[in-house]
Short mmCIF file of C-alpha atoms (C1' of nucleotides) in Angstrom, two decimals:
data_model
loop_
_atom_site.label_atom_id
_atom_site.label_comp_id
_atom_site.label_asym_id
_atom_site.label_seq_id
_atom_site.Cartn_x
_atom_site.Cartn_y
_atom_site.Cartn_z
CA UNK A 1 72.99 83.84 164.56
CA UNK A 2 75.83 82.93 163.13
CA UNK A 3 76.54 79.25 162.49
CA UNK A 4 79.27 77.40 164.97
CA UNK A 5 82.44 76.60 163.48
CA UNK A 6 82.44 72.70 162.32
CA UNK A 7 82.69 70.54 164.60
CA UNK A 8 86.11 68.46 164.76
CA UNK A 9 85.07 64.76 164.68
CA UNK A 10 87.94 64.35 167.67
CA UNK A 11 88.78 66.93 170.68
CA UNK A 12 91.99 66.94 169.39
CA UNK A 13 92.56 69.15 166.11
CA UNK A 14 95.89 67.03 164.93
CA UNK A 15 97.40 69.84 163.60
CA UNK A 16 96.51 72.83 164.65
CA UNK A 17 99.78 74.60 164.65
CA UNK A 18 99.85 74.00 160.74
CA UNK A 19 96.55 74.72 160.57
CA UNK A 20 97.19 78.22 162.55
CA UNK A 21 99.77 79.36 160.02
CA UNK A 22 97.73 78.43 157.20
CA UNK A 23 94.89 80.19 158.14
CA UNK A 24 97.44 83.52 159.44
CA UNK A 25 98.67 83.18 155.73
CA UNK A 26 94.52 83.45 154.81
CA UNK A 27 93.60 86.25 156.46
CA UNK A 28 97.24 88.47 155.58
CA UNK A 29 96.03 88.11 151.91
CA UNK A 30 92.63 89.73 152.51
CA UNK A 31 93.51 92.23 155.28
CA UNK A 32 97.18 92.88 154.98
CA UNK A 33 100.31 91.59 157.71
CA UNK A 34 99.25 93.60 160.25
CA UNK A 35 95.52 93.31 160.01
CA UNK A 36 95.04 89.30 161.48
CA UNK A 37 94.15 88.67 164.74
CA UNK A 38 94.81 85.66 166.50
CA UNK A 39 90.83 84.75 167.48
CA UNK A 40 89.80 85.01 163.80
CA UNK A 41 93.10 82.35 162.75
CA UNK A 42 91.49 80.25 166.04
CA UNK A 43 88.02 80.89 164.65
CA UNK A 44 89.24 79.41 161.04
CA UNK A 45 91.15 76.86 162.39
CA UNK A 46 87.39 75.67 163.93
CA UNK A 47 89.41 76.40 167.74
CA UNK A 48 88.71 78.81 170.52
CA UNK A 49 90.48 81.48 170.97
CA UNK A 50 92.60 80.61 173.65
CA UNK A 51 93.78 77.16 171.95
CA UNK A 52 96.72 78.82 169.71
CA UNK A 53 98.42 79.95 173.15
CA UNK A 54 99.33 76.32 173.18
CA UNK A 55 101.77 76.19 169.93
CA UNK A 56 102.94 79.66 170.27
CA UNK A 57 104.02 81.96 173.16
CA UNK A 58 101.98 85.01 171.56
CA UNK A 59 100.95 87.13 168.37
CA UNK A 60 104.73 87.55 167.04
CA UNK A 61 105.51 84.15 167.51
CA UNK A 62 103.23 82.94 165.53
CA UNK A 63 103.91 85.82 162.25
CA UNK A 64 107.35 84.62 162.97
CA UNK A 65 106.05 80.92 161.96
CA UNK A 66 104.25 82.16 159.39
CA UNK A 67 107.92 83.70 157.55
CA UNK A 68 109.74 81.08 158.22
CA UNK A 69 107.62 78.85 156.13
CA UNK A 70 106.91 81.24 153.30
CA UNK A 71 110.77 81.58 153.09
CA UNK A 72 111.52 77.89 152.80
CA UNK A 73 108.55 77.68 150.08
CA UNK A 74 110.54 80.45 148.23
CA UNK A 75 114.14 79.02 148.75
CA UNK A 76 112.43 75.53 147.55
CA UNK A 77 110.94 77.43 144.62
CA UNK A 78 113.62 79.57 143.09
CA UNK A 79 116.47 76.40 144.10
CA UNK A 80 113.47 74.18 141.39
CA UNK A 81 113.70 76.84 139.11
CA UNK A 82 117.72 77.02 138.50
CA UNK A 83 117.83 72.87 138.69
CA UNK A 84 116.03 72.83 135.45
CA UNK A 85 118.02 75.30 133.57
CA UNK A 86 121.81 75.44 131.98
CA UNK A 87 123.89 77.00 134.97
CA UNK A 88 124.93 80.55 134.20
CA UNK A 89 122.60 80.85 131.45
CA UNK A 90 120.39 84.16 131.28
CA UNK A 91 117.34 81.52 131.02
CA UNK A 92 118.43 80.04 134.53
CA UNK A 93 118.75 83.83 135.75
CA UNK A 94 114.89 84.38 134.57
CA UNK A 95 113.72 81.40 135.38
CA UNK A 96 114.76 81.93 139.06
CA UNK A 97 112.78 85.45 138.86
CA UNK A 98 110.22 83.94 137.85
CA UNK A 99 109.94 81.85 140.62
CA UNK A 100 110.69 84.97 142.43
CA UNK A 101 107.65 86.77 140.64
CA UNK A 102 105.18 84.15 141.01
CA UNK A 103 105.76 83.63 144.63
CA UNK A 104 105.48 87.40 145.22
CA UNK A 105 101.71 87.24 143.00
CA UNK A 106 100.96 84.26 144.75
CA UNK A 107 100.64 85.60 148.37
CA UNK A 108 101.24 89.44 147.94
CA UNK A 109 100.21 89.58 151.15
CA UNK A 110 102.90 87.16 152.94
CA UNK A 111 105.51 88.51 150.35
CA UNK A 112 104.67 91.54 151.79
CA UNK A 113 105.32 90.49 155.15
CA UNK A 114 108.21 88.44 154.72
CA UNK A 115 110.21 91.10 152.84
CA UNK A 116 108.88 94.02 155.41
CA UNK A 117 110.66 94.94 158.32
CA UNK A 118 108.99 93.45 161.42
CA UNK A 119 110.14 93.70 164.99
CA UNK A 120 112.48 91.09 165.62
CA UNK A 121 112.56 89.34 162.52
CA UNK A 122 116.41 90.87 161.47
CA UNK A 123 117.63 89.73 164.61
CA UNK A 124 116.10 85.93 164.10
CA UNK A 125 119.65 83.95 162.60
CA UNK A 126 117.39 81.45 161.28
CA UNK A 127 115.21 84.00 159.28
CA UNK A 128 118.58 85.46 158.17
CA UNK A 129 119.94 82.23 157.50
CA UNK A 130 116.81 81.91 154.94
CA UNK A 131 116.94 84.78 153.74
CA UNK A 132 120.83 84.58 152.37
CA UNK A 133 119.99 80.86 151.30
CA UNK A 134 117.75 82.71 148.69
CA UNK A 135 119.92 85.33 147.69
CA UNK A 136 122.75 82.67 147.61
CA UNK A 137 120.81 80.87 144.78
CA UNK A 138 120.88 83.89 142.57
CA UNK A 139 124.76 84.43 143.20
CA UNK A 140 125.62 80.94 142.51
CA UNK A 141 123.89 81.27 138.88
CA UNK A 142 126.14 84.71 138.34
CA UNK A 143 129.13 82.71 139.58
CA UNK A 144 128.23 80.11 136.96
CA UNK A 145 128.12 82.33 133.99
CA UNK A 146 131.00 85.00 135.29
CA UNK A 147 133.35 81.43 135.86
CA UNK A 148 134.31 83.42 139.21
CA UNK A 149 133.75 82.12 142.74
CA UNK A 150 130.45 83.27 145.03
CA UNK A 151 132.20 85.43 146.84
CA UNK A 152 133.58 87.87 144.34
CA UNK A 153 133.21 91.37 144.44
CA UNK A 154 131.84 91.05 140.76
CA UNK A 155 129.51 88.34 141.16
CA UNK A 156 127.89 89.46 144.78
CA UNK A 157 127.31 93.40 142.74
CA UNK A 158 125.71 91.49 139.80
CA UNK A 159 123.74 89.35 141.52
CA UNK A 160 122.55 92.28 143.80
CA UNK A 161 121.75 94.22 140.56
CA UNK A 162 119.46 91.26 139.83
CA UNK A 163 117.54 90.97 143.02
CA UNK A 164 116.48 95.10 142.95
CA UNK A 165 115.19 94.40 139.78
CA UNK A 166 113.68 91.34 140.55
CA UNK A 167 112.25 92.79 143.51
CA UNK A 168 111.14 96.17 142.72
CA UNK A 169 109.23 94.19 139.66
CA UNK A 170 107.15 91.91 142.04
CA UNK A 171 106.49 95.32 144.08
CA UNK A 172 105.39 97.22 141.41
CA UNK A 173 102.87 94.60 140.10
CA UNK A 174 101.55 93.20 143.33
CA UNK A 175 100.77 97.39 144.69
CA UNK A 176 99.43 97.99 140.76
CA UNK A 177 101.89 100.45 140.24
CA UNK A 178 103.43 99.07 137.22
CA UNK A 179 100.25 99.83 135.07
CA UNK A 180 101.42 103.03 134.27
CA UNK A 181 103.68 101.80 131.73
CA UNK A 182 102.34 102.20 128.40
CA UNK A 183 104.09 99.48 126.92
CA UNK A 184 103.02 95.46 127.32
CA UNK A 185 106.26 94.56 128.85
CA UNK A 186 105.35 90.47 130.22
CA UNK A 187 107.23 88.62 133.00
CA UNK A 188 109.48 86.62 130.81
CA UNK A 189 110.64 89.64 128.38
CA UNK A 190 111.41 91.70 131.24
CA UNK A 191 113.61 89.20 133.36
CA UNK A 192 115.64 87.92 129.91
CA UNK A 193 116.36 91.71 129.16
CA UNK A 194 117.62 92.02 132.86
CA UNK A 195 119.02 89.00 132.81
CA UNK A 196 121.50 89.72 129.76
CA UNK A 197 121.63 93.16 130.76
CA UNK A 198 123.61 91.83 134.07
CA UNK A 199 125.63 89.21 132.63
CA UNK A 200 127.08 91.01 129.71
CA UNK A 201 127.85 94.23 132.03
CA UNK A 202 129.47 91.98 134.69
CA UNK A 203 130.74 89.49 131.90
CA UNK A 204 132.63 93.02 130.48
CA UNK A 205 134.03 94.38 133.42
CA UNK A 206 131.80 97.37 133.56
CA UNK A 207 129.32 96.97 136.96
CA UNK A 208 130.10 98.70 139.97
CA UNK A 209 132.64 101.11 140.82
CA UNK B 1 98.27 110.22 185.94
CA UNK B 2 99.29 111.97 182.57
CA UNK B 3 100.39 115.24 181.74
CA UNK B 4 97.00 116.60 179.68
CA UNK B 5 98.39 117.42 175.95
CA UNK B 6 99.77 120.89 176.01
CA UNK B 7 96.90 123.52 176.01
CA UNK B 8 96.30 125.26 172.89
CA UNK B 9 96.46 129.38 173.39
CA UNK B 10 93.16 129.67 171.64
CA UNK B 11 90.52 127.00 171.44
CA UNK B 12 90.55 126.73 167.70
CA UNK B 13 93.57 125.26 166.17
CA UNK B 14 94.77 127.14 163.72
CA UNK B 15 95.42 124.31 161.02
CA UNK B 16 93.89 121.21 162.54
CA UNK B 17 94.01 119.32 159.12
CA UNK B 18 97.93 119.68 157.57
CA UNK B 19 98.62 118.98 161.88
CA UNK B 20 97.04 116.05 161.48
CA UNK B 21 98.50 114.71 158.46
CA UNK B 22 101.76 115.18 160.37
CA UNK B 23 101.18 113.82 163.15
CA UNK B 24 99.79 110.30 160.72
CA UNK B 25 102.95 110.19 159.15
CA UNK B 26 104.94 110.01 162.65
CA UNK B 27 103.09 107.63 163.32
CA UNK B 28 103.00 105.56 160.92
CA UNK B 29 107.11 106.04 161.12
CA UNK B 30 106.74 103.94 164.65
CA UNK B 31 103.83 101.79 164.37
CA UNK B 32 103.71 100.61 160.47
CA UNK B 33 101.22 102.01 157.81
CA UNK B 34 98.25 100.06 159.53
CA UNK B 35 99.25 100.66 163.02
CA UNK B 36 98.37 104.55 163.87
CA UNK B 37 94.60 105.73 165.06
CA UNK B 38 92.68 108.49 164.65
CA UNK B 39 92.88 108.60 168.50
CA UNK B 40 96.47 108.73 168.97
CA UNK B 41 96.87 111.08 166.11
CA UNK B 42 94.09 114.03 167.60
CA UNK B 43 96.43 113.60 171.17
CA UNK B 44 99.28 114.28 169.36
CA UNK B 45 97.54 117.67 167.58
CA UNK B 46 96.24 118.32 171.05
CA UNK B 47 92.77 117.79 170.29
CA UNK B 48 89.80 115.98 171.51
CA UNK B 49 89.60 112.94 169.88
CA UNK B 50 86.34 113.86 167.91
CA UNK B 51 88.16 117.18 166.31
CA UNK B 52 89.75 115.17 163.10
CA UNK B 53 86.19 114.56 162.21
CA UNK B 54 85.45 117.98 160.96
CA UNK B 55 88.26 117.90 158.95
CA UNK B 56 87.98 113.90 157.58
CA UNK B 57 84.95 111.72 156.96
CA UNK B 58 86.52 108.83 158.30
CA UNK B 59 89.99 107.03 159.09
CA UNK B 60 90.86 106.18 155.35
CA UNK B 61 90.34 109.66 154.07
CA UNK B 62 92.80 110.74 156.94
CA UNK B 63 95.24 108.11 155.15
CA UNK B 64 94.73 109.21 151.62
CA UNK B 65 95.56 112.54 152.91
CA UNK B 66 98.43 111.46 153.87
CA UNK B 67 99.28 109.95 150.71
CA UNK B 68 98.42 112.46 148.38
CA UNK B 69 100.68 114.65 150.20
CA UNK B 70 103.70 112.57 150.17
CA UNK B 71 103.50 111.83 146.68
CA UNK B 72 103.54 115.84 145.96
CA UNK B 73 106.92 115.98 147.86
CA UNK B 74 107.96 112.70 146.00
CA UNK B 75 107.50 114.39 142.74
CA UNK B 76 108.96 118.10 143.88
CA UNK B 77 112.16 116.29 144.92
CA UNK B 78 112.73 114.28 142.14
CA UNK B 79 111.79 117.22 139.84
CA UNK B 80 114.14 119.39 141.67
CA UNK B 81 116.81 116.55 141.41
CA UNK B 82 116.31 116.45 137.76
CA UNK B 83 116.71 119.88 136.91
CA UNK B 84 120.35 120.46 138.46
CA UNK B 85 121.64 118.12 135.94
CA UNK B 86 122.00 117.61 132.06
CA UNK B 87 118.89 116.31 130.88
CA UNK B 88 119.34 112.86 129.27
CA UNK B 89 122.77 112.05 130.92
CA UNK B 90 123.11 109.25 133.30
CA UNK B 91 124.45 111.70 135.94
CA UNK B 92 120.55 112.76 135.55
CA UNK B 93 118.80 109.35 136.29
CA UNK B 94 120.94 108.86 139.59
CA UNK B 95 120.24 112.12 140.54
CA UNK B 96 116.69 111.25 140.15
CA UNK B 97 117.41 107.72 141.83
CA UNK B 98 118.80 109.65 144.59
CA UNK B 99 115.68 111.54 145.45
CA UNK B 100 113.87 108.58 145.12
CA UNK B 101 115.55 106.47 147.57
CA UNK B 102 116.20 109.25 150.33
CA UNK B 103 112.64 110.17 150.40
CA UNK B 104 112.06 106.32 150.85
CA UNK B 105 114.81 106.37 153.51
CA UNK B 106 113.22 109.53 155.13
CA UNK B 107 109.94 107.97 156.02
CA UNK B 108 110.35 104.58 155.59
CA UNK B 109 106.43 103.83 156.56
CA UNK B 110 104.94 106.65 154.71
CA UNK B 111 107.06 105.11 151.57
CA UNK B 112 105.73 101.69 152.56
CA UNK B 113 102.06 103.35 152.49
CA UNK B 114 101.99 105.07 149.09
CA UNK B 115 103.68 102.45 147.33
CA UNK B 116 101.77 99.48 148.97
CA UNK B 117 98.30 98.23 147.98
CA UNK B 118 95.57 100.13 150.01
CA UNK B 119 91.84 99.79 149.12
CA UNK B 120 90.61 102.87 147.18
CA UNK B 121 93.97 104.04 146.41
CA UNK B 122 94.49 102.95 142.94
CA UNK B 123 91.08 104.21 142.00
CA UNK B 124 91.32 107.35 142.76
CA UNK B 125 92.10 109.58 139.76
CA UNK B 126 94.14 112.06 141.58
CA UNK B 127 96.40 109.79 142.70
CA UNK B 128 97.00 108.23 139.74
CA UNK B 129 97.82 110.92 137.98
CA UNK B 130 100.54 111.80 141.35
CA UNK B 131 102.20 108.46 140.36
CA UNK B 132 102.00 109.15 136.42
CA UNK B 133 103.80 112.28 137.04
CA UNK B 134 106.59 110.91 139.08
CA UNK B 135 107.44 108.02 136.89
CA UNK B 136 107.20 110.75 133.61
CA UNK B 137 110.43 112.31 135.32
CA UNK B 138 111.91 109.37 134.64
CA UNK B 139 110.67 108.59 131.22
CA UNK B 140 111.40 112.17 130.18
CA UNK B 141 115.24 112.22 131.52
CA UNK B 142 115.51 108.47 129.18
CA UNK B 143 113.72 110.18 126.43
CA UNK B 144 116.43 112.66 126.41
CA UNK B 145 119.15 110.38 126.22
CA UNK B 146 117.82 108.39 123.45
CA UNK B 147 116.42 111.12 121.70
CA UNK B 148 113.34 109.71 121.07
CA UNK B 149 109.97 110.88 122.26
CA UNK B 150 108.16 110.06 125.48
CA UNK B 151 105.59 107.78 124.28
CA UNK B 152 107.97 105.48 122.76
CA UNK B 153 108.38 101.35 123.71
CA UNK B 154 111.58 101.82 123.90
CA UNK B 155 111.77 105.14 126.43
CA UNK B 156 108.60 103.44 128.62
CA UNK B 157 110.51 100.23 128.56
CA UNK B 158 114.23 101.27 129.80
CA UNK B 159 111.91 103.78 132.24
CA UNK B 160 110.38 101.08 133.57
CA UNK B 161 113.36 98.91 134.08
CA UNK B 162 114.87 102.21 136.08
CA UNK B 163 112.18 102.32 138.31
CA UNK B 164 112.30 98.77 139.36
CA UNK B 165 115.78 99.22 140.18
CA UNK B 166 115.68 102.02 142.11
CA UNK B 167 112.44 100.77 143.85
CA UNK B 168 113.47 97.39 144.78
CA UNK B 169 116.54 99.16 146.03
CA UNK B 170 114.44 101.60 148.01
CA UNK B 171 112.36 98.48 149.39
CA UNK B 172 115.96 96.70 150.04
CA UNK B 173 117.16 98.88 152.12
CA UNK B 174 114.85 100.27 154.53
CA UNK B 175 113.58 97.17 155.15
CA UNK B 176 117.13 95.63 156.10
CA UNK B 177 117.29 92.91 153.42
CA UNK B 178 120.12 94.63 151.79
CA UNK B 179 123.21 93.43 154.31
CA UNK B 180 123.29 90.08 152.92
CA UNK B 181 125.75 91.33 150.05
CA UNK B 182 128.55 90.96 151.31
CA UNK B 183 130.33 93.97 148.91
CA UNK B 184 130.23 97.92 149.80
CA UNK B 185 127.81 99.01 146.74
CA UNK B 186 126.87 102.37 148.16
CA UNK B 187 123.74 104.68 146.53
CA UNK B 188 126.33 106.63 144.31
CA UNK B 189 128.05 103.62 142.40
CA UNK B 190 124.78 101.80 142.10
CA UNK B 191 122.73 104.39 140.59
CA UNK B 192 125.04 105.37 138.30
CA UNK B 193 125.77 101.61 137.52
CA UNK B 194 122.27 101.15 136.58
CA UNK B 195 121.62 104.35 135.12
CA UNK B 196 124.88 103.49 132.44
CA UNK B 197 123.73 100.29 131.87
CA UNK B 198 119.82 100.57 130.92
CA UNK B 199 121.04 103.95 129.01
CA UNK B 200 123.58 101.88 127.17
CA UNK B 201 121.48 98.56 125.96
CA UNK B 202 118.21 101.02 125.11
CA UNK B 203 120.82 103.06 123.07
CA UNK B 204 122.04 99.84 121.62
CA UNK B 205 118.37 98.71 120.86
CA UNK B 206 118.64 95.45 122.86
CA UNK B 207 116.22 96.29 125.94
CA UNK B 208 113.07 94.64 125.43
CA UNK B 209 112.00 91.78 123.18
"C1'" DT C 1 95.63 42.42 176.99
"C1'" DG C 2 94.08 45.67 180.92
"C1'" DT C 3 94.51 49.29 183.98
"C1'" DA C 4 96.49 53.63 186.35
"C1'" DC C 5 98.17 57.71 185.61
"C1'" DA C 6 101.01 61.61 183.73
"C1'" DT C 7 100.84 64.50 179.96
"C1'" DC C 8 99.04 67.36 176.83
"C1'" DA C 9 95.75 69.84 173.69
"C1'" DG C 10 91.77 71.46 173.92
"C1'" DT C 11 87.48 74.60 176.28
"C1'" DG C 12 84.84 78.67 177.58
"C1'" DA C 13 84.40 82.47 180.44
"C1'" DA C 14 86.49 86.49 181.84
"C1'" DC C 15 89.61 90.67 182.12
"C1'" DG C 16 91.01 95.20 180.70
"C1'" DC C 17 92.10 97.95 176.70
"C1'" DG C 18 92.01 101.21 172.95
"C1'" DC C 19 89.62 102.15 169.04
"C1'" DG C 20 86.24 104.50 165.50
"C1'" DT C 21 82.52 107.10 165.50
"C1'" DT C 22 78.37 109.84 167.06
"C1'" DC C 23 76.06 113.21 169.76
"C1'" DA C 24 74.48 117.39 171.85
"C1'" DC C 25 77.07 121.03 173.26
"C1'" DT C 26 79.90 125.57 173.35
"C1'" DG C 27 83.43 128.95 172.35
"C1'" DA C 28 85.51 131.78 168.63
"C1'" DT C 29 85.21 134.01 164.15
"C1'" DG C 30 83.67 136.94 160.67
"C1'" DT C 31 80.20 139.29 158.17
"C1'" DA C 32 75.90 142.38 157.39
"C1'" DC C 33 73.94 146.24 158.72
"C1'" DT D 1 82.82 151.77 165.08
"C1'" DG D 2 79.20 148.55 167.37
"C1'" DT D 3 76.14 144.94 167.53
"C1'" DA D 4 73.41 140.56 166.08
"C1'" DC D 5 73.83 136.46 164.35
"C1'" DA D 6 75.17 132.53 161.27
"C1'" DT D 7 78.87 129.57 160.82
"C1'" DC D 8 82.25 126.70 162.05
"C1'" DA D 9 85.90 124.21 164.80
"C1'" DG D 10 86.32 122.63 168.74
"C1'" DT D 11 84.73 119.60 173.46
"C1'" DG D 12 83.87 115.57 176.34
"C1'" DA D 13 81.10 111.81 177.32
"C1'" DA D 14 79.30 107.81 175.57
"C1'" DC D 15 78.43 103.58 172.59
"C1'" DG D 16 79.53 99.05 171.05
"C1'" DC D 17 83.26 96.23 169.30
"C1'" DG D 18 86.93 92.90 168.78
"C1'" DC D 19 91.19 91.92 170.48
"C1'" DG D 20 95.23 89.55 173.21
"C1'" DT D 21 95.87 86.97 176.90
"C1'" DT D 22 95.00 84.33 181.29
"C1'" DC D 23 92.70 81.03 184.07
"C1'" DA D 24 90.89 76.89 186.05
"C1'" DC D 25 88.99 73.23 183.82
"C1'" DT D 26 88.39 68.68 181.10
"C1'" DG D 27 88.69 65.26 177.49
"C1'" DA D 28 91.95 62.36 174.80
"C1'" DT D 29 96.39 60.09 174.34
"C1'" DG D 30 100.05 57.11 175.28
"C1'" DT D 31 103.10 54.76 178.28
"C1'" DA D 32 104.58 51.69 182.37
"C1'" DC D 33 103.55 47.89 184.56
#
DNA sequence: TGTACATCAGTGAACGCGCGTTCACTGATGTAC
DNA sequence: TGTACATCAGTGAACGCGCGTTCACTGATGTAC
């Protein structure tokens, strides 16, 4: 028979809805966003089943935890990235893919989740507001190197431009579809040609349209 | 109580199998890759919920089904969208972006399914060479423009850069992450944006390094 | 510092549910003669 | 053309399973006096 989850020295866990989100973010990596169930997060967390129902109203509530953290861990990563590079500079573009990238290889399963389309998550304003925080961090690095404000047509194309790529790259290699390129084309190559790709289109007038 | 499923004429099928598939990828449209059963599935065919097993060992063969089938009308449409335009112009690679994105935006889950990460996919050989095939559309319209052959860095390179476009696009959109830009950058003028721009810098010899 | 008590975070048993899969079966089909 | 029979695609009942959620409960915490 299976041996009883450790025992918590106290009745009291201490922080147990941490502890919950961490352990959803577990079990997503090795059986996908949809395939967790709230007794084996309980189970993990060294809790009976019924003792989540106390931090969160039900199952969505608690994936809905779950993405708002992973986006504030990605915000805090790619906003690290651009602080250490020249503003506007192709190597600040990268280096905020790369954050991108490594978040995405990090938790392919959460990525997965966070960037999926889940019941209620679009309507959320403070998901949204996360989400555009993120994006907002890539257009302010365009802005930077096209000297034009955020909000140009220009700069909000580019910068768009940059997140499909970005994107569709941390797809491709989390799924393993990317192997079927013959060529060794690594992380940082691929985001610098991007990178100047985007810049020097948008820096000439020729994106969009 | 419920209606019983619509009685078949005649107590074998007909074509219990491709019925099936069909009635996976609805679905799989409504509940997520993860979320349909065999059960469901057989009621919608009008079967007894043991029938699919005649046709599938188990639920994942059902799913690979599935897959292998989409893929084939991946690769027909973006074959098809290839060949009504001149091979290695730019008007060619949107085309082929085009396909790619509405058959995303047709089935949005069954997209989500082939392109995702599903144990035993990427090991089978069959499929693989499905996804070979569809990304050699792409490689052969950039070969084409740069007049160089298929195998090259340079063609596999600016090929893959395409794709990632396109697919983060795909992924983008259908899964509502898109709206944050605050510019109208419809399919047409992005494709073609792309498409000009990777066809350009590969032509120039800068993609790459 | 000590005690009473409200609050809160846990427990564990129970519920109903739908699922994947198996089984012995039966009705329809098609082929050999 | 007619009949016997092997084959195959269905049926429907059954199984064991894990899940989400609720419930009445109890042990620990912290605050007011």
């Amino acid at each position: 028979l299976p041996a009883p989850p450790p025992a918590r020295p106290t009745f009291h866990h201490g922080d147990l809805r941490s502890a919950l989100i961490a352990a959803v973010g577990e079990l997503i990596e090795v059986h996908g966003p949809d395939g967790f169930s709230v007794a084996e997060a309980a189970r993990r967390a060294g809790v009976s089943s019924a003792a989540p129902y106390k931090h969160f109203r039900d199952r969505p509530e608690i994936l809905r935890a779950v993405v708002a953290e992973a986006m504030d861990r990605l915000h805090a990563a790619m906003t690290a990235a651009a602080a250490g590079q020249t503003p506007g500079s192709p190597e600040q573009i990268a280096a905020v893919g790369h954050a991108y990238v490594d978040f995405a290889r990090a938790g392919p399963g959460v990525f997965r989740l966070v960037f999926g389309l889940t019941e209620g998550h679009d309507e959320d304003p403070s998901l949204q507001a996360k989400g555009q925080a993120c994006f907002d961090v890539v257009a302010r690095a365009v802005a930077a190197s096209l000297g034009q404000p955020v909000e140009a047509d220009a700069v909000q194309r580019s910068a768009y431009v940059l997140w499909t790529c970005v994107h569709g790259h941390a797809f491709l290699t989390i799924d393993r579809k990317a192997d079927v390129v013959a060529t060794g084309f690594d992380d940082h190559s691929y985001l610098m040609a991007v990178a100047r790709a985007v810049l020097e289109r948008a820096a000439a007038g020729t994106v969009g349209g």
